[in-house]
Amino acid sequence: MRRLGALAAAVVLTTAGCAGAESGSAGPIVVGSVNALSGAATFPEASQAAKAVFDAANAAGGVNGRQIEYKALDDKGDPAAAAAAAREIVGGDEAVALVGSSSLIECEINAEYYEQQKILSMSGIGVDPACFSSPNIAPVNVGPFHDMTLSLLYGSEELGLTDICALLEIAGNTLPSYQAAIDEWSAITGKKLKYIDATVPYGGSDYTSYIVKARNAGCKAITVNPVEPDSIGQLKAAQAQGWTDVTWLLLTSVYSENYAKAVSNAGAGVYVPAEFYPFTDAGSPQNKDWRELMTKNGIPLTSFSQGGYLAAKYFLDVIRGIGGEITRESVTKALREMKPISDPMVGTPYVFGPGESHHANTAGWPVKLTTGTNRWELAAGDWLRIPARN
């Protein structure tokens, strides 16, 4: 990750001084986002959903008579492209803010640049640790680290599981954050993991050896932070070993219709704390407006599109309250001073605020995938929240 930081710093030096956006205008309000739209792991739905929200606002007359011009650039999962995209939006297009970004790397690459340029980013889906530790970035989602704490809490406190283990897939500098998430669970419950293996690779061709070691360690439940293909491979490896009574405590990263269709044997069940109100509950009033807008625009119904939708919705709520001109300076001030916004799609209010870090979303709604069903079901009747500690 040092290489990524050095690369970003180099780009900063070559583009410093390009930013402006301090003056008001009667023209469009430029809003941007940096996203993984191509590459090995993509998240196109977040920016698509944000654009749909802004298009609907424009069709209704815009904000104080001004249209939103939304620019969603592709970082391709590449550090240089992520740095260049941010500089094009912030320095070239003079955006007033970034809204709905979704990327594996862009927070780590661009956090310092956003601070230098005094611009704020409301990510739709924050992934890497820098998304939750920067004063200028405040994702609307729970994020993988709180997600893991919630998954462990549900397993131990609601399901009453014992002998819980962890298989961690570590990219970049994420291990300390996952360890902190596990430590948070231990501090709340007084319990410890039976076994932990932080050497599990992303995109592994065969997970048998990791599964065998976990089974031999006496694990009865396993928390993992996988992407969908990896989790499917891990469940198949357990099934091949005849290990069908293990409970899987996973993250929102596998909560999709395609994953459910691909899993025939889920062991003793796959449990996920959905970061937004479960989108698979088709008749829910909580998701009604989001579902109708996504369906109208042909955007997939996923957690990622929920994040982009909420980021744009929160942003509009805030800038509609700005009394004077809408500029980067006035938007930044409004987001820093905003009151918390509640929404039925999330369990905790959203606020940007003046803090040095932002990780306000601490609730998930448990869902379950049972062997042989190929569909997700609600596993609880209310939000599961991480208890506040002094």
mmCIF file of C-alpha atoms in Angstrom:
data_model
loop_
_atom_site.group_PDB
_atom_site.id
_atom_site.type_symbol
_atom_site.label_atom_id
_atom_site.label_comp_id
_atom_site.label_asym_id
_atom_site.label_seq_id
_atom_site.Cartn_x
_atom_site.Cartn_y
_atom_site.Cartn_z
ATOM 1 C CA MET A 1 0.000 0.000 0.000
ATOM 2 C CA ARG A 2 3.015 2.288 0.377
ATOM 3 C CA ARG A 3 3.375 2.112 -3.392
ATOM 4 C CA LEU A 4 -0.196 3.287 -3.796
ATOM 5 C CA GLY A 5 0.379 6.221 -1.460
ATOM 6 C CA ALA A 6 3.561 7.234 -3.259
ATOM 7 C CA LEU A 7 1.807 7.089 -6.594
ATOM 8 C CA ALA A 8 -1.038 9.235 -5.338
ATOM 9 C CA ALA A 9 1.399 11.747 -3.874
ATOM 10 C CA ALA A 10 3.180 11.988 -7.210
ATOM 11 C CA VAL A 11 -0.040 12.765 -8.995
ATOM 12 C CA VAL A 12 -0.894 15.345 -6.345
ATOM 13 C CA LEU A 13 2.370 17.162 -7.065
ATOM 14 C CA THR A 14 1.647 17.308 -10.774
ATOM 15 C CA THR A 15 -1.918 18.526 -10.379
ATOM 16 C CA ALA A 16 -1.732 20.761 -7.320
ATOM 17 C CA GLY A 17 -3.350 24.112 -7.781
ATOM 18 C CA CYS A 18 -5.935 22.977 -10.328
ATOM 19 C CA ALA A 19 -8.856 23.049 -7.958
ATOM 20 C CA GLY A 20 -11.221 25.948 -7.795
ATOM 21 C CA ALA A 21 -14.956 25.666 -7.354
ATOM 22 C CA GLU A 22 -15.105 28.465 -4.822
ATOM 23 C CA SER A 23 -17.355 30.691 -6.875
ATOM 24 C CA GLY A 24 -21.073 30.314 -7.351
ATOM 25 C CA SER A 25 -22.736 29.865 -10.709
ATOM 26 C CA ALA A 26 -26.115 29.745 -12.364
ATOM 27 C CA GLY A 27 -24.970 26.730 -14.380
ATOM 28 C CA PRO A 28 -25.170 23.070 -13.463
ATOM 29 C CA ILE A 29 -24.095 21.852 -10.031
ATOM 30 C CA VAL A 30 -21.274 19.425 -10.812
ATOM 31 C CA VAL A 31 -21.168 16.325 -8.602
ATOM 32 C CA GLY A 32 -18.748 13.454 -9.175
ATOM 33 C CA SER A 33 -17.868 9.941 -8.096
ATOM 34 C CA VAL A 34 -14.958 7.522 -8.512
ATOM 35 C CA ASN A 35 -15.988 3.920 -9.080
ATOM 36 C CA ALA A 36 -14.821 0.449 -10.006
ATOM 37 C CA LEU A 37 -16.768 0.187 -13.259
ATOM 38 C CA SER A 38 -14.370 -2.250 -14.909
ATOM 39 C CA GLY A 39 -11.631 -4.571 -13.729
ATOM 40 C CA ALA A 40 -11.564 -7.653 -11.526
ATOM 41 C CA ALA A 41 -14.213 -6.493 -9.009
ATOM 42 C CA THR A 42 -16.818 -3.990 -10.175
ATOM 43 C CA PHE A 43 -19.534 -1.995 -8.382
ATOM 44 C CA PRO A 44 -21.433 -0.139 -11.118
ATOM 45 C CA GLU A 45 -24.819 -0.039 -9.402
ATOM 46 C CA ALA A 46 -23.939 2.594 -6.777
ATOM 47 C CA SER A 47 -23.192 5.387 -9.248
ATOM 48 C CA GLN A 48 -26.026 4.248 -11.524
ATOM 49 C CA ALA A 49 -28.434 4.601 -8.609
ATOM 50 C CA ALA A 50 -27.048 8.021 -7.630
ATOM 51 C CA LYS A 51 -27.486 9.208 -11.221
ATOM 52 C CA ALA A 52 -31.089 7.987 -11.223
ATOM 53 C CA VAL A 53 -31.799 10.040 -8.093
ATOM 54 C CA PHE A 54 -30.214 13.152 -9.601
ATOM 55 C CA ASP A 55 -32.004 12.650 -12.931
ATOM 56 C CA ALA A 56 -35.311 12.473 -11.067
ATOM 57 C CA ALA A 57 -34.446 15.653 -9.172
ATOM 58 C CA ASN A 58 -33.522 17.415 -12.426
ATOM 59 C CA ALA A 59 -36.796 16.348 -14.008
ATOM 60 C CA ALA A 60 -38.617 17.908 -11.058
ATOM 61 C CA GLY A 61 -36.865 21.261 -11.549
ATOM 62 C CA GLY A 62 -33.435 20.675 -10.032
ATOM 63 C CA VAL A 63 -32.095 22.363 -6.895
ATOM 64 C CA ASN A 64 -33.008 26.033 -6.610
ATOM 65 C CA GLY A 65 -33.503 26.010 -10.367
ATOM 66 C CA ARG A 66 -30.094 24.492 -11.109
ATOM 67 C CA GLN A 67 -29.564 21.068 -12.646
ATOM 68 C CA ILE A 68 -27.252 18.410 -11.179
ATOM 69 C CA GLU A 69 -24.533 17.357 -13.628
ATOM 70 C CA TYR A 70 -23.319 13.975 -12.379
ATOM 71 C CA LYS A 71 -19.979 12.549 -13.511
ATOM 72 C CA ALA A 72 -19.182 8.921 -12.632
ATOM 73 C CA LEU A 73 -15.606 7.991 -13.581
ATOM 74 C CA ASP A 74 -14.014 4.540 -13.705
ATOM 75 C CA ASP A 75 -10.922 3.772 -11.616
ATOM 76 C CA LYS A 76 -10.655 0.298 -13.205
ATOM 77 C CA GLY A 77 -9.395 -0.996 -9.869
ATOM 78 C CA ASP A 78 -6.105 0.700 -10.740
ATOM 79 C CA PRO A 79 -4.373 3.183 -8.395
ATOM 80 C CA ALA A 80 -3.198 5.514 -11.152
ATOM 81 C CA ALA A 81 -6.665 5.577 -12.716
ATOM 82 C CA ALA A 82 -8.252 6.244 -9.313
ATOM 83 C CA ALA A 83 -5.937 9.194 -8.703
ATOM 84 C CA ALA A 84 -6.499 10.566 -12.205
ATOM 85 C CA ALA A 85 -10.282 10.237 -11.945
ATOM 86 C CA ALA A 86 -10.387 12.192 -8.692
ATOM 87 C CA ARG A 87 -8.258 14.946 -10.134
ATOM 88 C CA GLU A 88 -10.371 15.192 -13.259
ATOM 89 C CA ILE A 89 -13.537 15.592 -11.189
ATOM 90 C CA VAL A 90 -12.165 17.793 -8.419
ATOM 91 C CA GLY A 91 -9.652 19.910 -10.315
ATOM 92 C CA GLY A 92 -10.898 19.764 -13.885
ATOM 93 C CA ASP A 93 -14.664 19.731 -13.475
ATOM 94 C CA GLU A 94 -14.619 21.678 -10.200
ATOM 95 C CA ALA A 95 -17.200 19.461 -8.559
ATOM 96 C CA VAL A 96 -18.818 20.684 -5.344
ATOM 97 C CA ALA A 97 -18.654 17.179 -3.793
ATOM 98 C CA LEU A 98 -18.335 13.485 -4.554
ATOM 99 C CA VAL A 99 -21.450 11.382 -4.048
ATOM 100 C CA GLY A 100 -22.080 7.651 -4.457
ATOM 101 C CA SER A 101 -18.516 6.487 -5.100
ATOM 102 C CA SER A 102 -17.892 2.746 -4.858
ATOM 103 C CA SER A 103 -14.420 1.270 -5.205
ATOM 104 C CA LEU A 104 -12.006 -1.123 -3.557
ATOM 105 C CA ILE A 105 -9.138 1.368 -3.543
ATOM 106 C CA GLU A 106 -10.162 4.956 -4.181
ATOM 107 C CA CYS A 107 -10.437 6.081 -0.550
ATOM 108 C CA GLU A 108 -6.884 4.938 0.193
ATOM 109 C CA ILE A 109 -5.608 6.639 -2.946
ATOM 110 C CA ASN A 110 -7.535 9.923 -2.757
ATOM 111 C CA ALA A 111 -8.222 10.669 0.927
ATOM 112 C CA GLU A 112 -5.308 13.090 1.345
ATOM 113 C CA TYR A 113 -6.103 14.809 -1.949
ATOM 114 C CA TYR A 114 -9.683 15.424 -0.855
ATOM 115 C CA GLU A 115 -8.368 16.999 2.346
ATOM 116 C CA GLN A 116 -5.992 19.240 0.368
ATOM 117 C CA GLN A 117 -8.758 20.339 -1.991
ATOM 118 C CA LYS A 118 -11.312 20.847 0.821
ATOM 119 C CA ILE A 119 -13.899 18.656 -0.860
ATOM 120 C CA LEU A 120 -16.088 16.016 0.835
ATOM 121 C CA SER A 121 -17.066 12.571 -0.413
ATOM 122 C CA MET A 122 -20.260 10.736 0.545
ATOM 123 C CA SER A 123 -19.364 7.242 -0.666
ATOM 124 C CA GLY A 124 -22.200 4.934 -1.629
ATOM 125 C CA ILE A 125 -20.154 1.889 -0.686
ATOM 126 C CA GLY A 126 -17.041 2.393 1.426
ATOM 127 C CA VAL A 127 -14.682 -0.588 1.401
ATOM 128 C CA ASP A 128 -11.068 0.093 2.387
ATOM 129 C CA PRO A 129 -10.121 1.373 5.878
ATOM 130 C CA ALA A 130 -9.413 4.905 4.640
ATOM 131 C CA CYS A 131 -13.108 5.285 3.769
ATOM 132 C CA PHE A 132 -13.874 5.242 7.492
ATOM 133 C CA SER A 133 -10.822 7.033 8.916
ATOM 134 C CA SER A 134 -10.665 10.241 6.840
ATOM 135 C CA PRO A 135 -12.155 13.597 7.889
ATOM 136 C CA ASN A 136 -13.332 14.189 4.275
ATOM 137 C CA ILE A 137 -15.013 10.836 3.498
ATOM 138 C CA ALA A 138 -18.225 9.553 5.092
ATOM 139 C CA PRO A 139 -19.748 6.431 3.482
ATOM 140 C CA VAL A 140 -23.445 5.728 3.929
ATOM 141 C CA ASN A 141 -22.961 1.969 4.326
ATOM 142 C CA VAL A 142 -21.923 -0.097 7.342
ATOM 143 C CA GLY A 143 -18.673 -1.247 5.749
ATOM 144 C CA PRO A 144 -16.903 -4.593 6.041
ATOM 145 C CA PHE A 145 -15.463 -3.997 9.511
ATOM 146 C CA HIS A 146 -18.660 -3.110 11.372
ATOM 147 C CA ASP A 147 -20.283 -5.802 9.220
ATOM 148 C CA MET A 148 -17.959 -8.419 10.706
ATOM 149 C CA THR A 149 -18.678 -7.268 14.265
ATOM 150 C CA LEU A 150 -22.412 -7.506 13.549
ATOM 151 C CA SER A 151 -22.032 -10.959 11.994
ATOM 152 C CA LEU A 152 -20.186 -12.236 15.055
ATOM 153 C CA LEU A 153 -22.690 -10.626 17.424
ATOM 154 C CA TYR A 154 -25.597 -12.284 15.638
ATOM 155 C CA GLY A 155 -23.871 -15.670 15.674
ATOM 156 C CA SER A 156 -22.885 -15.678 19.325
ATOM 157 C CA GLU A 157 -25.653 -13.641 20.964
ATOM 158 C CA GLU A 158 -28.740 -14.369 18.820
ATOM 159 C CA LEU A 159 -27.994 -17.855 17.465
ATOM 160 C CA GLY A 160 -26.105 -18.939 20.595
ATOM 161 C CA LEU A 161 -23.219 -20.391 18.575
ATOM 162 C CA THR A 162 -19.992 -21.432 20.244
ATOM 163 C CA ASP A 163 -16.561 -22.364 18.882
ATOM 164 C CA ILE A 164 -16.672 -19.600 16.270
ATOM 165 C CA CYS A 165 -13.644 -19.224 14.003
ATOM 166 C CA ALA A 166 -12.527 -16.690 11.376
ATOM 167 C CA LEU A 167 -11.110 -17.164 7.899
ATOM 168 C CA LEU A 168 -9.892 -13.774 6.684
ATOM 169 C CA GLU A 169 -9.082 -12.709 3.151
ATOM 170 C CA ILE A 170 -6.707 -9.774 3.514
ATOM 171 C CA ALA A 171 -6.076 -7.150 0.825
ATOM 172 C CA GLY A 172 -3.631 -4.294 1.408
ATOM 173 C CA ASN A 173 -3.698 -2.886 4.923
ATOM 174 C CA THR A 174 -7.084 -4.305 6.005
ATOM 175 C CA LEU A 175 -5.901 -6.844 8.601
ATOM 176 C CA PRO A 176 -5.710 -4.346 11.527
ATOM 177 C CA SER A 177 -9.252 -3.177 10.781
ATOM 178 C CA TYR A 178 -10.637 -6.711 10.697
ATOM 179 C CA GLN A 179 -8.765 -7.518 13.913
ATOM 180 C CA ALA A 180 -10.268 -4.383 15.489
ATOM 181 C CA ALA A 181 -13.743 -5.575 14.408
ATOM 182 C CA ILE A 182 -13.145 -8.944 16.085
ATOM 183 C CA ASP A 183 -11.752 -7.207 19.167
ATOM 184 C CA GLU A 184 -14.898 -5.064 19.309
ATOM 185 C CA TRP A 185 -17.040 -8.217 19.398
ATOM 186 C CA SER A 186 -14.832 -9.654 22.146
ATOM 187 C CA ALA A 187 -15.077 -6.466 24.190
ATOM 188 C CA ILE A 188 -18.886 -6.511 23.953
ATOM 189 C CA THR A 189 -19.400 -10.224 24.613
ATOM 190 C CA GLY A 190 -16.316 -11.255 26.585
ATOM 191 C CA LYS A 191 -15.830 -14.101 24.095
ATOM 192 C CA LYS A 192 -12.885 -15.126 21.951
ATOM 193 C CA LEU A 193 -12.573 -16.821 18.596
ATOM 194 C CA LYS A 194 -11.557 -20.476 18.738
ATOM 195 C CA TYR A 195 -9.332 -20.234 15.659
ATOM 196 C CA ILE A 196 -8.301 -17.575 13.148
ATOM 197 C CA ASP A 197 -6.546 -17.908 9.793
ATOM 198 C CA ALA A 198 -5.666 -14.625 8.061
ATOM 199 C CA THR A 199 -3.858 -16.262 5.143
ATOM 200 C CA VAL A 200 -6.910 -17.157 3.043
ATOM 201 C CA PRO A 201 -6.415 -15.756 -0.471
ATOM 202 C CA TYR A 202 -8.840 -13.813 -2.611
ATOM 203 C CA GLY A 203 -9.594 -15.746 -5.783
ATOM 204 C CA GLY A 204 -8.188 -19.032 -4.507
ATOM 205 C CA SER A 205 -8.519 -22.031 -6.822
ATOM 206 C CA ASP A 206 -8.991 -24.546 -3.989
ATOM 207 C CA TYR A 207 -9.980 -23.753 -0.397
ATOM 208 C CA THR A 208 -9.858 -27.379 0.833
ATOM 209 C CA SER A 209 -6.739 -26.972 2.982
ATOM 210 C CA TYR A 210 -8.200 -23.946 4.817
ATOM 211 C CA ILE A 211 -11.488 -25.754 5.400
ATOM 212 C CA VAL A 212 -9.761 -28.883 6.677
ATOM 213 C CA LYS A 213 -7.662 -26.882 9.153
ATOM 214 C CA ALA A 214 -10.746 -25.068 10.451
ATOM 215 C CA ARG A 215 -12.657 -28.301 10.885
ATOM 216 C CA ASN A 216 -9.726 -29.943 12.662
ATOM 217 C CA ALA A 217 -9.546 -26.929 14.986
ATOM 218 C CA GLY A 218 -13.057 -27.726 16.207
ATOM 219 C CA CYS A 219 -14.873 -24.822 14.565
ATOM 220 C CA LYS A 220 -18.671 -25.040 14.608
ATOM 221 C CA ALA A 221 -19.240 -21.672 12.925
ATOM 222 C CA ILE A 222 -17.026 -19.570 10.677
ATOM 223 C CA THR A 223 -17.006 -15.883 9.888
ATOM 224 C CA VAL A 224 -15.467 -14.984 6.538
ATOM 225 C CA ASN A 225 -15.110 -11.738 4.541
ATOM 226 C CA PRO A 226 -15.326 -13.178 1.029
ATOM 227 C CA VAL A 227 -16.440 -12.002 -2.375
ATOM 228 C CA GLU A 228 -19.100 -14.224 -3.910
ATOM 229 C CA PRO A 229 -16.941 -16.627 -5.976
ATOM 230 C CA ASP A 230 -14.619 -17.244 -3.030
ATOM 231 C CA SER A 231 -17.484 -17.992 -0.660
ATOM 232 C CA ILE A 232 -19.069 -20.388 -3.133
ATOM 233 C CA GLY A 233 -15.731 -22.191 -3.415
ATOM 234 C CA GLN A 234 -15.394 -22.368 0.371
ATOM 235 C CA LEU A 235 -18.894 -23.784 0.834
ATOM 236 C CA LYS A 236 -18.265 -26.369 -1.871
ATOM 237 C CA ALA A 237 -14.965 -27.340 -0.242
ATOM 238 C CA ALA A 238 -16.773 -27.883 3.082
ATOM 239 C CA GLN A 239 -19.460 -29.926 1.368
ATOM 240 C CA ALA A 240 -16.832 -32.061 -0.360
ATOM 241 C CA GLN A 241 -15.341 -32.808 3.066
ATOM 242 C CA GLY A 242 -18.761 -33.851 4.366
ATOM 243 C CA TRP A 243 -18.772 -30.846 6.718
ATOM 244 C CA THR A 244 -22.425 -29.897 6.460
ATOM 245 C CA ASP A 245 -23.203 -28.815 10.031
ATOM 246 C CA VAL A 246 -21.037 -25.680 10.019
ATOM 247 C CA THR A 247 -22.755 -22.274 10.233
ATOM 248 C CA TRP A 248 -21.438 -19.494 7.989
ATOM 249 C CA LEU A 249 -21.411 -15.939 9.379
ATOM 250 C CA LEU A 250 -20.688 -13.851 6.294
ATOM 251 C CA LEU A 251 -20.816 -10.221 5.188
ATOM 252 C CA THR A 252 -23.068 -8.204 2.869
ATOM 253 C CA SER A 253 -20.549 -8.838 0.075
ATOM 254 C CA VAL A 254 -22.324 -12.155 -0.665
ATOM 255 C CA TYR A 255 -25.891 -10.882 -0.230
ATOM 256 C CA SER A 256 -27.223 -11.167 -3.786
ATOM 257 C CA GLU A 257 -29.756 -13.138 -5.772
ATOM 258 C CA ASN A 258 -26.991 -14.658 -7.910
ATOM 259 C CA TYR A 259 -25.165 -15.970 -4.835
ATOM 260 C CA ALA A 260 -28.335 -17.576 -3.493
ATOM 261 C CA LYS A 261 -28.973 -19.281 -6.828
ATOM 262 C CA ALA A 262 -25.413 -20.638 -6.871
ATOM 263 C CA VAL A 263 -25.470 -22.159 -3.366
ATOM 264 C CA SER A 264 -27.171 -25.557 -3.097
ATOM 265 C CA ASN A 265 -25.683 -26.614 0.231
ATOM 266 C CA ALA A 266 -25.353 -23.849 2.798
ATOM 267 C CA GLY A 267 -24.379 -26.138 5.668
ATOM 268 C CA ALA A 268 -26.246 -25.178 8.822
ATOM 269 C CA GLY A 269 -27.118 -21.863 7.191
ATOM 270 C CA VAL A 270 -25.486 -18.729 5.792
ATOM 271 C CA TYR A 271 -26.239 -15.619 7.879
ATOM 272 C CA VAL A 272 -25.527 -12.049 6.757
ATOM 273 C CA PRO A 273 -26.262 -8.713 8.501
ATOM 274 C CA ALA A 274 -27.604 -6.803 5.479
ATOM 275 C CA GLU A 275 -26.206 -3.267 5.586
ATOM 276 C CA PHE A 276 -29.455 -1.764 4.304
ATOM 277 C CA TYR A 277 -33.018 -2.998 4.747
ATOM 278 C CA PRO A 278 -33.061 -6.389 2.924
ATOM 279 C CA PHE A 279 -33.808 -5.756 -0.744
ATOM 280 C CA THR A 280 -35.022 -9.352 -1.173
ATOM 281 C CA ASP A 281 -38.087 -8.504 0.953
ATOM 282 C CA ALA A 282 -39.928 -7.437 -2.193
ATOM 283 C CA GLY A 283 -43.042 -6.000 -0.572
ATOM 284 C CA SER A 284 -41.314 -3.943 2.106
ATOM 285 C CA PRO A 285 -42.431 -0.307 2.502
ATOM 286 C CA GLN A 286 -38.874 0.569 3.577
ATOM 287 C CA ASN A 287 -37.566 -0.077 0.062
ATOM 288 C CA LYS A 288 -40.607 0.963 -1.968
ATOM 289 C CA ASP A 289 -39.320 4.258 -3.416
ATOM 290 C CA TRP A 290 -35.841 2.839 -4.067
ATOM 291 C CA ARG A 291 -37.226 -0.279 -5.725
ATOM 292 C CA GLU A 292 -39.542 1.705 -8.012
ATOM 293 C CA LEU A 293 -36.773 4.089 -9.113
ATOM 294 C CA MET A 294 -34.272 1.279 -9.758
ATOM 295 C CA THR A 295 -36.827 -0.780 -11.676
ATOM 296 C CA LYS A 296 -37.845 2.220 -13.790
ATOM 297 C CA ASN A 297 -34.205 2.793 -14.753
ATOM 298 C CA GLY A 298 -33.254 -0.852 -15.251
ATOM 299 C CA ILE A 299 -30.722 -0.813 -12.397
ATOM 300 C CA PRO A 300 -30.060 -4.099 -10.544
ATOM 301 C CA LEU A 301 -31.658 -4.415 -7.106
ATOM 302 C CA THR A 302 -28.591 -4.882 -4.918
ATOM 303 C CA SER A 303 -27.080 -3.516 -1.732
ATOM 304 C CA PHE A 304 -24.735 -1.465 -3.896
ATOM 305 C CA SER A 305 -27.601 0.366 -5.600
ATOM 306 C CA GLN A 306 -29.151 0.962 -2.173
ATOM 307 C CA GLY A 307 -25.934 2.706 -1.087
ATOM 308 C CA GLY A 308 -25.755 4.929 -4.157
ATOM 309 C CA TYR A 309 -29.437 5.808 -3.866
ATOM 310 C CA LEU A 310 -29.121 6.824 -0.220
ATOM 311 C CA ALA A 311 -25.946 8.858 -0.766
ATOM 312 C CA ALA A 312 -27.637 10.936 -3.472
ATOM 313 C CA LYS A 313 -30.822 11.280 -1.434
ATOM 314 C CA TYR A 314 -28.948 12.479 1.670
ATOM 315 C CA PHE A 315 -26.916 14.898 -0.468
ATOM 316 C CA LEU A 316 -30.016 16.479 -1.990
ATOM 317 C CA ASP A 317 -31.593 16.839 1.433
ATOM 318 C CA VAL A 318 -28.572 18.780 2.638
ATOM 319 C CA ILE A 319 -27.944 21.085 -0.330
ATOM 320 C CA ARG A 320 -31.627 22.018 -0.593
ATOM 321 C CA GLY A 321 -31.187 23.637 2.793
ATOM 322 C CA ILE A 322 -28.343 25.911 1.642
ATOM 323 C CA GLY A 323 -29.563 29.502 1.666
ATOM 324 C CA GLY A 324 -27.049 31.098 -0.693
ATOM 325 C CA GLU A 325 -25.089 29.883 -3.660
ATOM 326 C CA ILE A 326 -24.267 26.207 -3.962
ATOM 327 C CA THR A 327 -20.490 25.970 -4.187
ATOM 328 C CA ARG A 328 -17.919 23.532 -2.884
ATOM 329 C CA GLU A 329 -17.394 25.801 0.087
ATOM 330 C CA SER A 330 -21.098 26.082 0.951
ATOM 331 C CA VAL A 331 -21.688 22.345 0.403
ATOM 332 C CA THR A 332 -18.763 21.442 2.640
ATOM 333 C CA LYS A 333 -20.043 23.789 5.352
ATOM 334 C CA ALA A 334 -23.568 22.364 5.098
ATOM 335 C CA LEU A 335 -22.378 18.743 5.333
ATOM 336 C CA ARG A 336 -20.153 19.558 8.306
ATOM 337 C CA GLU A 337 -23.076 21.234 10.107
ATOM 338 C CA MET A 338 -25.940 18.956 8.976
ATOM 339 C CA LYS A 339 -28.362 17.344 11.409
ATOM 340 C CA PRO A 340 -28.555 13.498 11.366
ATOM 341 C CA ILE A 341 -30.935 12.138 8.711
ATOM 342 C CA SER A 342 -33.013 9.034 9.459
ATOM 343 C CA ASP A 343 -34.283 6.723 6.731
ATOM 344 C CA PRO A 344 -36.215 3.431 6.990
ATOM 345 C CA MET A 345 -33.644 1.767 4.719
ATOM 346 C CA VAL A 346 -30.996 1.971 7.475
ATOM 347 C CA GLY A 347 -30.929 1.263 11.185
ATOM 348 C CA THR A 348 -28.920 4.286 12.308
ATOM 349 C CA PRO A 349 -29.122 7.944 11.169
ATOM 350 C CA TYR A 350 -26.598 9.357 8.718
ATOM 351 C CA VAL A 351 -24.524 12.410 9.490
ATOM 352 C CA PHE A 352 -21.301 13.759 7.979
ATOM 353 C CA GLY A 353 -20.318 16.196 10.671
ATOM 354 C CA PRO A 354 -16.987 17.713 11.676
ATOM 355 C CA GLY A 355 -15.249 14.564 12.946
ATOM 356 C CA GLU A 356 -11.811 13.329 11.969
ATOM 357 C CA SER A 357 -13.355 9.966 10.995
ATOM 358 C CA HIS A 358 -16.849 8.790 10.032
ATOM 359 C CA HIS A 359 -18.393 5.384 10.655
ATOM 360 C CA ALA A 360 -21.940 6.245 11.726
ATOM 361 C CA ASN A 361 -23.848 3.296 10.245
ATOM 362 C CA THR A 362 -23.682 0.547 12.884
ATOM 363 C CA ALA A 363 -26.766 -1.553 12.167
ATOM 364 C CA GLY A 364 -27.573 -4.545 9.974
ATOM 365 C CA TRP A 365 -30.726 -6.554 9.344
ATOM 366 C CA PRO A 366 -29.952 -10.308 9.586
ATOM 367 C CA VAL A 367 -30.922 -12.449 6.598
ATOM 368 C CA LYS A 368 -30.508 -16.203 6.137
ATOM 369 C CA LEU A 369 -29.856 -18.587 3.262
ATOM 370 C CA THR A 370 -30.898 -22.167 4.056
ATOM 371 C CA THR A 371 -29.659 -25.283 2.274
ATOM 372 C CA GLY A 372 -31.790 -26.204 -0.724
ATOM 373 C CA THR A 373 -33.853 -23.005 -0.842
ATOM 374 C CA ASN A 374 -31.775 -20.799 -3.157
ATOM 375 C CA ARG A 375 -33.344 -17.701 -1.646
ATOM 376 C CA TRP A 376 -32.723 -15.285 1.180
ATOM 377 C CA GLU A 377 -35.168 -14.934 4.059
ATOM 378 C CA LEU A 378 -35.433 -12.424 6.888
ATOM 379 C CA ALA A 379 -33.765 -13.901 9.968
ATOM 380 C CA ALA A 380 -34.895 -11.194 12.386
ATOM 381 C CA GLY A 381 -37.733 -8.755 12.962
ATOM 382 C CA ASP A 382 -35.626 -5.687 13.679
ATOM 383 C CA TRP A 383 -32.223 -4.130 13.204
ATOM 384 C CA LEU A 384 -29.216 -5.579 14.959
ATOM 385 C CA ARG A 385 -27.059 -2.742 16.272
ATOM 386 C CA ILE A 386 -23.541 -2.609 17.672
ATOM 387 C CA PRO A 387 -23.964 -1.481 21.285
ATOM 388 C CA ALA A 388 -22.327 1.830 22.120
ATOM 389 C CA ARG A 389 -19.458 1.534 24.600
ATOM 390 C CA ASN A 390 -17.878 4.192 26.777
#
